[in-house]
XYZ file of C-alpha atoms in Angstrom:
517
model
C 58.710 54.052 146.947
C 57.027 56.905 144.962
C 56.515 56.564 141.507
C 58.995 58.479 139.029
C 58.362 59.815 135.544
C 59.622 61.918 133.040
C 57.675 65.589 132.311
C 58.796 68.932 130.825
C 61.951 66.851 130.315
C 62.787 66.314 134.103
C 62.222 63.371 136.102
C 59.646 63.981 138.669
C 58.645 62.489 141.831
C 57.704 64.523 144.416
C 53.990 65.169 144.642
C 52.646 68.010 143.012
C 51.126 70.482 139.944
C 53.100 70.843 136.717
C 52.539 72.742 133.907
C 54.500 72.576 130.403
C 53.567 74.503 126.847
C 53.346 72.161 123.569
C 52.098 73.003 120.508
C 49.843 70.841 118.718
C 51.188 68.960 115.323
C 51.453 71.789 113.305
C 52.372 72.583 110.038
C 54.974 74.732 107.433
C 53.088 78.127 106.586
C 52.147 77.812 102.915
C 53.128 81.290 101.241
C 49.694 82.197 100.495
C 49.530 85.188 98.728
C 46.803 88.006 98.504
C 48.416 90.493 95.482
C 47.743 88.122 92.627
C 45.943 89.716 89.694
C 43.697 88.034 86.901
C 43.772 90.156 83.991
C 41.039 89.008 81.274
C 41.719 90.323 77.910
C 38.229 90.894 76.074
C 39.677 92.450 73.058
C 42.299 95.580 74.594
C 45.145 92.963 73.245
C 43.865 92.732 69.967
C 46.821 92.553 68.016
C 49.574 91.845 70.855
C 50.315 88.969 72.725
C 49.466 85.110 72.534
C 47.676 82.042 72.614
C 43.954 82.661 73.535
C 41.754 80.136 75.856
C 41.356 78.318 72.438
C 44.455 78.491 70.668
C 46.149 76.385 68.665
C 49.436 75.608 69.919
C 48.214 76.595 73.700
C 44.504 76.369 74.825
C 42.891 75.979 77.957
C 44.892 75.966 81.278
C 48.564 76.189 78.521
C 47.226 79.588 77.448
C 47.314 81.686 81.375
C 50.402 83.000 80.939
C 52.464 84.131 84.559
C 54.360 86.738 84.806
C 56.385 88.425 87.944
C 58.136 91.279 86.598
C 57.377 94.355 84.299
C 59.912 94.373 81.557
C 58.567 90.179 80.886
C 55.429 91.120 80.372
C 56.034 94.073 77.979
C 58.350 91.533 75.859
C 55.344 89.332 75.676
C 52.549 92.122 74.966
C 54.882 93.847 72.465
C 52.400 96.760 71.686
C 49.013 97.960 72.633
C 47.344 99.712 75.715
C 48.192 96.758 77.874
C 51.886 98.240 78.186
C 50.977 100.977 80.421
C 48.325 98.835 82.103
C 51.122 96.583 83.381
C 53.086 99.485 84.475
C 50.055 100.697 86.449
C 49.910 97.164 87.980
C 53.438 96.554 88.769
C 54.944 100.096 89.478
C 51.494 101.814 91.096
C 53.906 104.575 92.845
C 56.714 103.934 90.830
C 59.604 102.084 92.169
C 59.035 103.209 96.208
C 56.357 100.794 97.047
C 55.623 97.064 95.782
C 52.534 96.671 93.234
C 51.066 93.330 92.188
C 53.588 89.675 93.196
C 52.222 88.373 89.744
C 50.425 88.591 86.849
C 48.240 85.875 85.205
C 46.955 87.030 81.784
C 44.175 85.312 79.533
C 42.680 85.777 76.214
C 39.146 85.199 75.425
C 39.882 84.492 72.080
C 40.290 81.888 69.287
C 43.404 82.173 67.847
C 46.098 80.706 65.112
C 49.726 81.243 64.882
C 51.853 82.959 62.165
C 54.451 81.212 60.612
C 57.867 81.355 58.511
C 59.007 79.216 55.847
C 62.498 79.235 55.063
C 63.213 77.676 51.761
C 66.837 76.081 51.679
C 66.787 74.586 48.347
C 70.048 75.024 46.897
C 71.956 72.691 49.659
C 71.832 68.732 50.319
C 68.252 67.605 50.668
C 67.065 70.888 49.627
C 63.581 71.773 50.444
C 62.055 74.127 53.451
C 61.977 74.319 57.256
C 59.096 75.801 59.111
C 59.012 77.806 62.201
C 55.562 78.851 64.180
C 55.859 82.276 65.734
C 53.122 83.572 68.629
C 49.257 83.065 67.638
C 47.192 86.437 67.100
C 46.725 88.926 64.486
C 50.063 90.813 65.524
C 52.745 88.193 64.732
C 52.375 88.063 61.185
C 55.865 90.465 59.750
C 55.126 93.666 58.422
C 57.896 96.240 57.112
C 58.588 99.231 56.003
C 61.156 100.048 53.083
C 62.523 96.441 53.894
C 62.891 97.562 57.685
C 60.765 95.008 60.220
C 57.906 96.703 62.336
C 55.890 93.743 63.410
C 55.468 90.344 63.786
C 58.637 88.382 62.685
C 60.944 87.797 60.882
C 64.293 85.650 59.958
C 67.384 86.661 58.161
C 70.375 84.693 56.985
C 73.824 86.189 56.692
C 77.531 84.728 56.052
C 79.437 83.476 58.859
C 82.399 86.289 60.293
C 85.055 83.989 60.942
C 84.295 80.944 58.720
C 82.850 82.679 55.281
C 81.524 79.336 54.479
C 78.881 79.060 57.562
C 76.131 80.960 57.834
C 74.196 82.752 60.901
C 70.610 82.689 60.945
C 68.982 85.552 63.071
C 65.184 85.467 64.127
C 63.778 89.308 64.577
C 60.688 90.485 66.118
C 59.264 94.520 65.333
C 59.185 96.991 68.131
C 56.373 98.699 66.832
C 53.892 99.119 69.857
C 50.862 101.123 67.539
C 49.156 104.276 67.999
C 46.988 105.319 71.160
C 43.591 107.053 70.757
C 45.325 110.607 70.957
C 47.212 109.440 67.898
C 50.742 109.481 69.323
C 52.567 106.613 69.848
C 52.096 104.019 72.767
C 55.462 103.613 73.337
C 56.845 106.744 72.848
C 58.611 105.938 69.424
C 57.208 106.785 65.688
C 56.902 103.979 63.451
C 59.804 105.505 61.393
C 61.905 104.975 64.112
C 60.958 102.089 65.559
C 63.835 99.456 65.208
C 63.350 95.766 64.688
C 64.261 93.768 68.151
C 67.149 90.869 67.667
C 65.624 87.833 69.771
C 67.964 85.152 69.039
C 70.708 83.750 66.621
C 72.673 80.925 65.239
C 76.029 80.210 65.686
C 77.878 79.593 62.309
C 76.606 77.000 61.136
C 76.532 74.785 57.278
C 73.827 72.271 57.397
C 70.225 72.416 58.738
C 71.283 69.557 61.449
C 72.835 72.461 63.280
C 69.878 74.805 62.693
C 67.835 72.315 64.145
C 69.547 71.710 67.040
C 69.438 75.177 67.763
C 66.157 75.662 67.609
C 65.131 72.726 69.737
C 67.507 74.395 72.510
C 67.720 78.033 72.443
C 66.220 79.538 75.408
C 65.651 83.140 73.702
C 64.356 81.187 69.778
C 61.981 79.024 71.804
C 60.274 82.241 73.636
C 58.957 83.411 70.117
C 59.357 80.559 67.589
C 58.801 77.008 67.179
C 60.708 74.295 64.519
C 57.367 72.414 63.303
C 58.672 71.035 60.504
C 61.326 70.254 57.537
C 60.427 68.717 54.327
C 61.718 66.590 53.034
C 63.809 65.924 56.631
C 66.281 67.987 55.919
C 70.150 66.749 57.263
C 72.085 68.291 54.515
C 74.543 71.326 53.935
C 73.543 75.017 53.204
C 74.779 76.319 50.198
C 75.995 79.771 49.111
C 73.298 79.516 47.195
C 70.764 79.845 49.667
C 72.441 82.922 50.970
C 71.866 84.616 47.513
C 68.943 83.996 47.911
C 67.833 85.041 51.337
C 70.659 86.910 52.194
C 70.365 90.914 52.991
C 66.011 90.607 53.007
C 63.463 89.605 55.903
C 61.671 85.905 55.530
C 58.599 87.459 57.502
C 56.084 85.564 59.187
C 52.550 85.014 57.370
C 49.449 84.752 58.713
C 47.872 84.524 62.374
C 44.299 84.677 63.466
C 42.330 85.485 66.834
C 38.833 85.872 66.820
C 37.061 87.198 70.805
C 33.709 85.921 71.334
C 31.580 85.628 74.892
C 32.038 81.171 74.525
C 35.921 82.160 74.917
C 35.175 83.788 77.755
C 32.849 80.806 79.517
C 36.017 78.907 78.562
C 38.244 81.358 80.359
C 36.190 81.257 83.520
C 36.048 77.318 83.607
C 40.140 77.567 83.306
C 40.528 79.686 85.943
C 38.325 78.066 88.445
C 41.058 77.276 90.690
C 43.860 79.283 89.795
C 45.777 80.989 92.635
C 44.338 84.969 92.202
C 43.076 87.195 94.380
C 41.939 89.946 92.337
C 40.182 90.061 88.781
C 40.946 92.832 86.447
C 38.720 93.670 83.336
C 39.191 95.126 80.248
C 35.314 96.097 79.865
C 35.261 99.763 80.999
C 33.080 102.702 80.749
C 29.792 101.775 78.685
C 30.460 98.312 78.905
C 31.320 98.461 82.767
C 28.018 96.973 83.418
C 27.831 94.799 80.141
C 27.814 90.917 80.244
C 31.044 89.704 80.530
C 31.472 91.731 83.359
C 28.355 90.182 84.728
C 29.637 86.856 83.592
C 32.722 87.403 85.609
C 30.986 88.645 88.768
C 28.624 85.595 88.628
C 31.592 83.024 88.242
C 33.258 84.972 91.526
C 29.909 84.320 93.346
C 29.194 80.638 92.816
C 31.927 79.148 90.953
C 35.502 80.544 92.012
C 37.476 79.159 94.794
C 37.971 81.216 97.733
C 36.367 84.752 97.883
C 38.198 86.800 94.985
C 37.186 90.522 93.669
C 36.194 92.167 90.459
C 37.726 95.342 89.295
C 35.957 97.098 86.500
C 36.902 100.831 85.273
C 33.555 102.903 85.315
C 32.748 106.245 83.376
C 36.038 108.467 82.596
C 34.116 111.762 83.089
C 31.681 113.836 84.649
C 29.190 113.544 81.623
C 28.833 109.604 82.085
C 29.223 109.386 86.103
C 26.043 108.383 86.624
C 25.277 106.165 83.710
C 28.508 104.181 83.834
C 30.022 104.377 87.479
C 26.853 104.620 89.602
C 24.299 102.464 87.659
C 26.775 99.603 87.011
C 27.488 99.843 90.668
C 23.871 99.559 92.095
C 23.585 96.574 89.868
C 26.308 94.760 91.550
C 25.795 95.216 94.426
C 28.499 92.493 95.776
C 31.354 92.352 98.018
C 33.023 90.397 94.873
C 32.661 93.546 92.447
C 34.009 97.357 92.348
C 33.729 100.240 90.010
C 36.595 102.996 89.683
C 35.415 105.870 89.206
C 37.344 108.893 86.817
C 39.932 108.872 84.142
C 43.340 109.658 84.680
C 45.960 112.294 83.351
C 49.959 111.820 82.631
C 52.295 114.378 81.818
C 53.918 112.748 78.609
C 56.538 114.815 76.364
C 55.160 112.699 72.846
C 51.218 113.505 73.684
C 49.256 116.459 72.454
C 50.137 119.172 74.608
C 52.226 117.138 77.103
C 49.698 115.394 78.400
C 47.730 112.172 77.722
C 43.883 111.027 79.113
C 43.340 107.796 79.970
C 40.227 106.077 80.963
C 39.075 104.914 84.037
C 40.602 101.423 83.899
C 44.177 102.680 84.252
C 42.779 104.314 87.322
C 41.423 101.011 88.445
C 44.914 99.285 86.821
C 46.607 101.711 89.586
C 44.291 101.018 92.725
C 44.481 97.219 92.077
C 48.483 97.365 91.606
C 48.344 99.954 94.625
C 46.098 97.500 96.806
C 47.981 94.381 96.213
C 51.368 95.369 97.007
C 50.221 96.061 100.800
C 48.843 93.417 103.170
C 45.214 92.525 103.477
C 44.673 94.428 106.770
C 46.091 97.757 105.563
C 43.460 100.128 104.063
C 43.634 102.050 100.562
C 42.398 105.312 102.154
C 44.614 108.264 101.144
C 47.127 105.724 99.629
C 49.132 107.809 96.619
C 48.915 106.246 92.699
C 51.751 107.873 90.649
C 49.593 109.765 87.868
C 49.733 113.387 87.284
C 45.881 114.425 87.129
C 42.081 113.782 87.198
C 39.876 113.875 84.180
C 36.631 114.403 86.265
C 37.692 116.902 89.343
C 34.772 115.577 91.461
C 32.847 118.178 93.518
C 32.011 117.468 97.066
C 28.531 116.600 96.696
C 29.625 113.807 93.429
C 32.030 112.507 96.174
C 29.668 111.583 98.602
C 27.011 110.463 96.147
C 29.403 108.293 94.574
C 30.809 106.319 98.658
C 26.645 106.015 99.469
C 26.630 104.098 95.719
C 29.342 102.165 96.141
C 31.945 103.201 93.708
C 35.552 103.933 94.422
C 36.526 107.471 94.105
C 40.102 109.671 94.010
C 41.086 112.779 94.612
C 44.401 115.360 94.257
C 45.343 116.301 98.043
C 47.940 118.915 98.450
C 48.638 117.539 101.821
C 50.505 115.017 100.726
C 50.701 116.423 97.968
C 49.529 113.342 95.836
C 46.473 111.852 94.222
C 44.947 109.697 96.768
C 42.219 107.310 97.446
C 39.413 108.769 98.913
C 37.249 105.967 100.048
C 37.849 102.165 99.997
C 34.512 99.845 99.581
C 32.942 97.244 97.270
C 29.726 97.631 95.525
C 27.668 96.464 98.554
C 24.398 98.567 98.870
C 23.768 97.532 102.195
C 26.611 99.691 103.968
C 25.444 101.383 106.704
C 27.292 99.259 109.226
C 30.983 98.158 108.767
C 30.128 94.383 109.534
C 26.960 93.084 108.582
C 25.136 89.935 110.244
C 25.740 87.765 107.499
C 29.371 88.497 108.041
C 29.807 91.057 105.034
C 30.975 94.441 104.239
C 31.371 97.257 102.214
C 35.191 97.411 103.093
C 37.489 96.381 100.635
C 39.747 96.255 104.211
C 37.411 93.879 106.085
C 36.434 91.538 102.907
C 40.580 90.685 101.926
C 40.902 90.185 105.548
C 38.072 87.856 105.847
C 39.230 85.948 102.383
C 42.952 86.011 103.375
C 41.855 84.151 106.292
C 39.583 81.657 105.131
C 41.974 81.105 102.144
C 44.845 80.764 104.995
C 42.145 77.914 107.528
C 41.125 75.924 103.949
C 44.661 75.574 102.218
C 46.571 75.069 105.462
C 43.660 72.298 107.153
C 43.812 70.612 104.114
C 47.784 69.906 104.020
C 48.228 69.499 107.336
C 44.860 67.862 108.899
C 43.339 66.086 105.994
C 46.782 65.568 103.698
C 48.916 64.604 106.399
C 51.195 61.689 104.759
C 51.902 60.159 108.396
C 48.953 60.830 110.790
C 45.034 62.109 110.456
C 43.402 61.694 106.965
C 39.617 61.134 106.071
C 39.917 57.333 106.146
C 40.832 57.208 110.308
C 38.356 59.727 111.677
C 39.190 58.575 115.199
C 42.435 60.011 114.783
C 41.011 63.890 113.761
C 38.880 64.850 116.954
C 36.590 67.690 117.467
C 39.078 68.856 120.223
C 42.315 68.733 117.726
C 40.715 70.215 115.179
C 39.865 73.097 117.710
C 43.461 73.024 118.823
C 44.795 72.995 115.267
C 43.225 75.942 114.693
C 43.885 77.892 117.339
C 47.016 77.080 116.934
C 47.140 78.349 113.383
C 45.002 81.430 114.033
C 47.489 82.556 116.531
C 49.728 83.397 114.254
C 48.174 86.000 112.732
C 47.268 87.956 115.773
C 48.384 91.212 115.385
C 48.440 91.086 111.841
C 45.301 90.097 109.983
C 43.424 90.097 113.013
C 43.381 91.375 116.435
C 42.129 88.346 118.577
C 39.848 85.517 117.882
C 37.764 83.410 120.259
C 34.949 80.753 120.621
C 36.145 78.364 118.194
C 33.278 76.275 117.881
C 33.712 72.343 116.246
C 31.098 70.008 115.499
C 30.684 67.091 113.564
C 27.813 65.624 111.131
C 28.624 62.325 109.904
C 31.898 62.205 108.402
C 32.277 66.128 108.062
C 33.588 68.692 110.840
C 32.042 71.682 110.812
């Protein structure tokens, strides 16, 4: 009798060749994303924002703050150049096309918070509570003819339906500053800039209930912090109190942050394995080349995980192109690093004449927000950022000078019509050839593919081939063979055909002790 068995899930006995498809042990697709952006604040959020790298409330790792969506990061800035920066990032061509997925944003900066004491001395137990507010210069309250315009501030008011209880309501000021043209950033004069309601109480009558609510309010605990009440305070609050705080602003006092190039060394060490893809820098223009950017572009090289890129915003006119946007880009010379070349205009009803200049690091602010919302393998070339004008109009000649340099130019094309990208590349001198031997390139294109990829192989071999809970780890080599690892990847790689890449072939695995190469 002929022997039987089971294959491709039917029961075989006749002599012969059979063929079935499986797929080796495979894996769930880790989300792995390619648009998020590192800003590094060097000292353009002076006076907004948080905790730096060495706060005192947050430091280190605690201090990156994430953000996915415009309006959060505004509410968290508050003022300051950064609020058009983050438009730039998130809304590159307004609402039609995607711009960054998120936002991590870091200080380089010591910094102390502001606080408010609120002296309840007339109830039960009387004595004062304490409340921290956001660190930085900014936070501490500041008014005008009893009005709030920054920081914070806290108010106390009798209760609407219960005249004995009392409301406590924490403020913050709207006032976003002055740009360099003088006008405001946001739009609105100081005059009329109105103080922001963040949270409030309930009525309430003793500081039990105060408490409470500050230990639990989602809005109160986005600004403010209950640090304190002495003596322990339990007891009622009296009319009293509200004679004496009621109708004025208990503003916050104080609030340090001081920027400094060992902030920044501290910045880089935090960030050594955060999930970014793309670096933006504040240091623009004559400081395009200057150290931190250099310290930045140095971490990228030998310290960052995966291969990750350096956007810097070079001269803003035609009187500094060389200087700041070519030199600075011959000295980098690095598939990590890229200089934007050119400031940028925006029609703008509250700027002299109707229109506002901005440097070249809102240009760069656009291209990064631009690049990031489309897939690796998609090229910048004559991709349309949503700003009205050029600063330097760039003759033919400055063009090409500027693509043989390495620096990232734009121009207004009427075909479109739109201002458009003219050329996408890195600061890689050696670019003659699209793909050099050592596998680089002076294409922004080719290099995201290339990291996408090798960010894709190392996250997704590690989960599934060396963290597998069940099966293969480092401990049981035997089970991990050259042959499975070749599989593995194969089978991983095709996925991306026609995406990232093309085709792939000659998979080569080898092994050296206890490592596969």
């Amino acid at each position: 009798m002929a022997t039987s068995f089971v294959f491709g899930g039917k029961v075989i006995q006749e002599p012969g060749a059979y063929s079935t498809i499986s797929s080796v042990k495979g894996s769930q697709v880790q989300n792995i994303s390619s648009g998020s952006v590192l800003f590094i604040d060097n000292g353009i959020g002076a006076g907004y924002g948080g905790a730096g790298i060495s706060g005192t409330n947050l430091s280190g790792k605690n201090a990156i703050y994430e953000f996915t969506e415009l309006s959060d990061f505004r509410n968290f800035i508050r003022g300051g150049e950064l609020l058009d920066i983050a438009e730039e990032l998130f809304q590159p061509y307004g609402t039609q096309v995607p711009g960054i997925s998120k936002l991590y944003f870091v200080s380089a900066k010591a910094s102390t918070q502001s606080t408010i004491t609120l002296a309840l001395t007339a109830g039960t137990n009387g004595g004062t509570v304490v409340f921290d507010t956001v660190e930085g210069v900014g936070s501490a309250g500041v008014e005008d003819a009893g009005e709030l315009k920054i920081g914070f501030a806290v108010t106390m008011h009798a209760g609407t339906f219960d005249p004995s209880k009392f409301v406590f309501k924490f403020w913050r000021g709207s006032w976003g500053g002055l740009y360099s043209d003088g006008t405001p950033n946001t739009g609105v004069t100081r005059a009329n800039a109105k103080p922001i309601l963040v949270a409030e109480t309930e009525e309430i009558s003793n500081v039990s209930e105060l408490e409470a609510f500050a230990n639990g309010d989602y809005n109160f605990l986005k600004y403010f912090k209950l640090t304190s009440s002495t003596p322990v305070l339990t007891g009622a609050i009296d009319a009293l109190d509200l004679t004496a705080l009621g109708g004025s602003n208990v503003l916050s006092t104080g609030g340090t942050e001081t920027y400094s190039s060992a902030a920044l060394d501290l910045v880089l060490a935090a960030v050594q394995d955060l999930d970014y893809s793309i670096v933006l820098s504040d240091r623009e223009g004559a400081n395009s080349g200057g150290a931190e950017n250099l310290k930045i572009a140095n971490h990228l090289a030998t310290e960052a995980r995966f291969t990750k890129f350096l956007f810097v915003g070079g001269s803003a006119n035609s009187t500094n192109f060389v200087t700041q946007s070519i030199t600075p880009a011959i000295a980098f010379d690095s598939i990590h690093c890229h200089v934007v070349h050119g400031g940028i205009l925006k029609n703008l009803t509250y700027a002299p004449s109707g229109v506002r200049e901005y440097t070249a690091l809102h240009k760069a602010a656009y291209f990064v927000g631009r690049m990031a919302g489309l897939d690796p393998q998609i090229p910048m070339t004559f991709k349309i950022m949503n700003y009205d004008g050029e600063v330097h109009e760039m003759t033919s000649a400055e063009r090409k000078f500027a693509t043989k340099s390495g620096v990232i130019t734009t121009k207004y094309d009427p075909d479109f019509p739109g201002n458009i990208v003219l050329n996408s590349i890195n600061t890689l001198q050696n670019n003659t050839s699209i793909l050099n031997a050592d596998g680089s390139s002076y294409s922004i294109q080719a290099m995201r593919i290339i990291s996408q990829l090798n960010k894709i192989i190392e996250v997704q071999s590690k989960l599934s081939l060396l963290g597998d809970q069940t099966g293969a780890n480092p401990a049981t080599k035997a089970n991990l063979s050259n042959q499975s690892v070749r599989l593995w990847t194969a089978a991983l790689l095709t996925r991306y055909e026609g995406t990232l890449i093309t085709s792939f072939q000659n998979i080569v695995v080898s092994r050296e002790q206890d490592a596969i190469f």
